Amino acid sequence: MKEISVSGQKRTETGKKASKMLRKEGLVPCNLYGEKRDEKGLPEAMAFVAPMAELRKAVYTPHVYVVNLTIDGQEHKAIIKELQFHPTSDALIHADFYEINETKAITVGIPVNLTGHAQGVRDGGRLNLSIRKINVTAPYKNIPEKLDIDVTSLELGKSIKVGSLQFEGLEIATPKEVIVCSVKATRASRSAAATEESAQ
């Protein structure tokens, strides 16, 4: 996985008014969740702020990053857990991070990368990608930047489901019945098939 560094500071004031002021200064309110639990058994969060300029690369991208957070001089490794955007401007208004280490398994969505030239496309069909990411579980050091899926033998009218995939060192967390990609018939491929049938 790619890594990126972000510096932050612990928040002294919380609440909507304080958050609004921080955003005006180009800072994004964030939470870092770790192993610690409160008396209700919920993960404890450390409230901090980080510059939008540093977060931008990790947020507006198809890649999944390990974020090296330095908060008031203390270092943490984390992944982005959840992002909140403004409903009209699409500006980032809040980010939640989840602390990770080299041994603890995490579940994260990794981009799908289709390789090869599908047989069904050679026969006149159209390749359709149904999901852009597949959730996998593993220690973060084992997680690749993308999941390569060979579609060379995928025929017209056929699909590849999550349940037929295997990746070394990774446990797939996306349900098995989910379709990753398929080759759909086009008008041209249907008329070619009809012509072939009538010629026989």
XYZ file of C-alpha atoms in Angstrom:
200
model
C 0.000 0.000 0.000
C 1.109 3.554 -0.732
C 1.983 5.727 2.260
C 1.457 9.426 2.873
C 2.411 11.702 5.780
C -0.034 14.069 7.487
C 0.669 16.333 10.459
C -2.011 17.338 12.930
C -2.748 18.876 16.296
C -5.078 17.756 19.071
C -8.298 19.743 19.263
C -8.880 21.809 22.362
C -12.385 22.911 21.376
C -15.112 20.796 19.810
C -18.619 21.559 18.584
C -20.112 22.956 15.368
C -18.978 26.558 15.886
C -15.355 25.554 16.544
C -15.383 23.159 13.570
C -16.665 25.911 11.267
C -13.842 28.236 12.351
C -11.242 25.514 11.748
C -12.522 24.858 8.221
C -12.237 28.565 7.420
C -8.551 28.280 8.359
C -8.057 25.390 5.911
C -8.112 22.727 8.644
C -10.252 19.588 8.720
C -11.687 18.230 12.016
C -10.660 14.556 12.390
C -10.942 11.626 14.804
C -8.402 8.839 15.305
C -9.876 5.566 16.592
C -7.563 3.002 18.191
C -7.583 -0.052 20.442
C -8.778 1.763 23.566
C -12.454 1.391 24.536
C -14.645 3.525 26.750
C -16.902 2.206 29.559
C -19.614 1.402 26.984
C -17.194 -0.736 24.988
C -17.024 1.725 22.089
C -13.692 2.704 20.490
C -12.214 5.855 22.023
C -11.477 8.677 19.615
C -8.709 11.255 19.678
C -9.994 14.543 18.224
C -7.462 16.425 16.105
C -7.210 18.730 13.106
C -5.148 18.368 9.934
C -4.487 20.727 7.007
C -6.713 20.147 3.971
C -3.621 20.677 1.798
C -2.015 17.540 3.315
C -5.196 15.430 3.328
C -6.143 16.211 -0.279
C -3.834 13.617 -1.873
C -5.158 10.807 0.344
C -8.818 11.780 -0.122
C -9.353 12.748 -3.778
C -7.807 9.603 -5.275
C -8.778 6.032 -6.227
C -5.736 4.742 -4.297
C -5.824 3.494 -0.709
C -3.148 5.015 1.505
C -1.547 4.156 4.818
C -1.463 7.542 6.530
C 1.532 8.318 8.741
C -0.092 10.718 11.195
C 2.057 12.923 13.407
C -0.193 14.495 16.038
C 1.592 16.902 18.401
C 4.844 15.058 17.710
C 3.400 11.588 18.398
C 3.399 9.178 15.450
C 0.491 6.913 14.449
C -0.109 4.678 11.431
C -3.706 4.746 10.236
C -6.094 4.237 7.357
C -9.050 6.435 6.459
C -12.194 4.929 7.976
C -14.854 7.410 6.892
C -15.074 10.761 5.128
C -17.832 13.372 5.278
C -18.311 15.878 2.467
C -20.420 19.026 2.216
C -23.685 18.110 0.404
C -23.437 20.909 -2.166
C -19.777 21.972 -2.446
C -18.248 18.453 -2.120
C -15.647 19.952 0.257
C -14.240 17.605 2.915
C -15.735 18.564 6.295
C -14.658 15.639 8.534
C -12.372 12.574 8.453
C -12.225 9.502 10.680
C -9.014 7.454 10.876
C -8.452 3.947 12.236
C -5.092 3.172 13.872
C -3.255 0.119 12.505
C -0.125 -1.888 13.198
C 1.926 -4.528 11.357
C 0.215 -7.550 12.938
C -3.440 -6.530 13.231
C -5.618 -7.467 10.247
C -7.668 -4.667 8.720
C -10.514 -4.720 6.192
C -10.223 -2.239 3.361
C -11.596 -1.765 -0.162
C -8.899 -2.222 -2.834
C -9.337 -1.056 -6.465
C -10.040 -3.722 -9.106
C -7.726 -3.791 -12.157
C -8.930 -5.891 -15.100
C -6.135 -7.391 -17.219
C -6.181 -9.195 -20.572
C -8.571 -8.957 -23.535
C -11.804 -10.860 -22.855
C -12.867 -13.516 -25.380
C -16.402 -12.132 -25.202
C -15.151 -8.696 -26.284
C -13.304 -10.290 -29.210
C -16.671 -11.850 -30.110
C -18.320 -8.418 -30.206
C -19.510 -7.996 -26.614
C -18.871 -5.158 -24.181
C -16.927 -5.577 -20.927
C -18.804 -4.144 -17.952
C -17.121 -3.481 -14.578
C -19.763 -3.779 -11.834
C -17.695 -2.895 -8.743
C -14.618 -0.708 -8.526
C -13.316 -2.095 -5.211
C -13.244 -5.442 -3.395
C -13.003 -5.550 0.411
C -10.089 -7.655 1.654
C -8.821 -8.475 5.140
C -5.122 -8.814 6.033
C -2.316 -7.043 7.922
C -1.733 -3.783 6.030
C 1.758 -4.844 4.854
C 0.159 -7.718 2.880
C -2.415 -5.546 1.128
C -1.592 -4.613 -2.481
C -2.327 -1.290 -4.181
C -4.708 -3.002 -6.629
C -6.274 -6.411 -7.314
C -5.403 -7.753 -10.781
C -8.146 -9.908 -12.342
C -7.451 -11.666 -15.653
C -10.501 -11.545 -17.942
C -8.903 -13.219 -21.004
C -11.127 -16.327 -20.899
C -14.352 -14.431 -20.027
C -16.925 -15.307 -22.695
C -19.920 -13.463 -24.078
C -22.809 -13.435 -21.591
C -20.580 -14.678 -18.739
C -19.478 -12.951 -15.529
C -16.823 -13.191 -12.827
C -18.116 -13.306 -9.250
C -16.166 -12.535 -6.090
C -16.521 -16.175 -4.961
C -14.356 -17.393 -7.865
C -11.401 -15.152 -6.917
C -8.403 -15.883 -4.734
C -5.515 -13.637 -3.759
C -2.481 -14.895 -1.853
C -2.367 -13.738 1.765
C -5.750 -12.005 1.569
C -9.160 -12.951 2.915
C -11.956 -11.573 0.738
C -14.636 -9.771 2.747
C -16.987 -8.797 -0.111
C -19.908 -11.292 -0.439
C -19.186 -14.203 -2.830
C -22.277 -13.661 -4.982
C -21.290 -10.093 -5.959
C -20.510 -9.765 -9.681
C -17.164 -8.089 -10.393
C -17.414 -7.852 -14.185
C -19.290 -9.353 -17.122
C -19.324 -9.352 -20.918
C -22.682 -8.232 -22.232
C -23.986 -8.788 -25.739
C -24.217 -5.705 -27.958
C -26.606 -5.146 -30.840
C -23.743 -5.928 -33.247
C -22.838 -9.194 -31.498
C -26.507 -10.303 -31.413
C -27.003 -9.618 -35.135
C -23.732 -11.430 -35.928
C -24.901 -14.455 -33.913
C -28.286 -14.397 -35.713
C -26.556 -14.223 -39.123
C -24.325 -17.157 -38.154
C -27.325 -19.228 -37.061
C -29.274 -18.531 -40.287
C -26.231 -19.471 -42.376
C -26.038 -22.946 -40.793
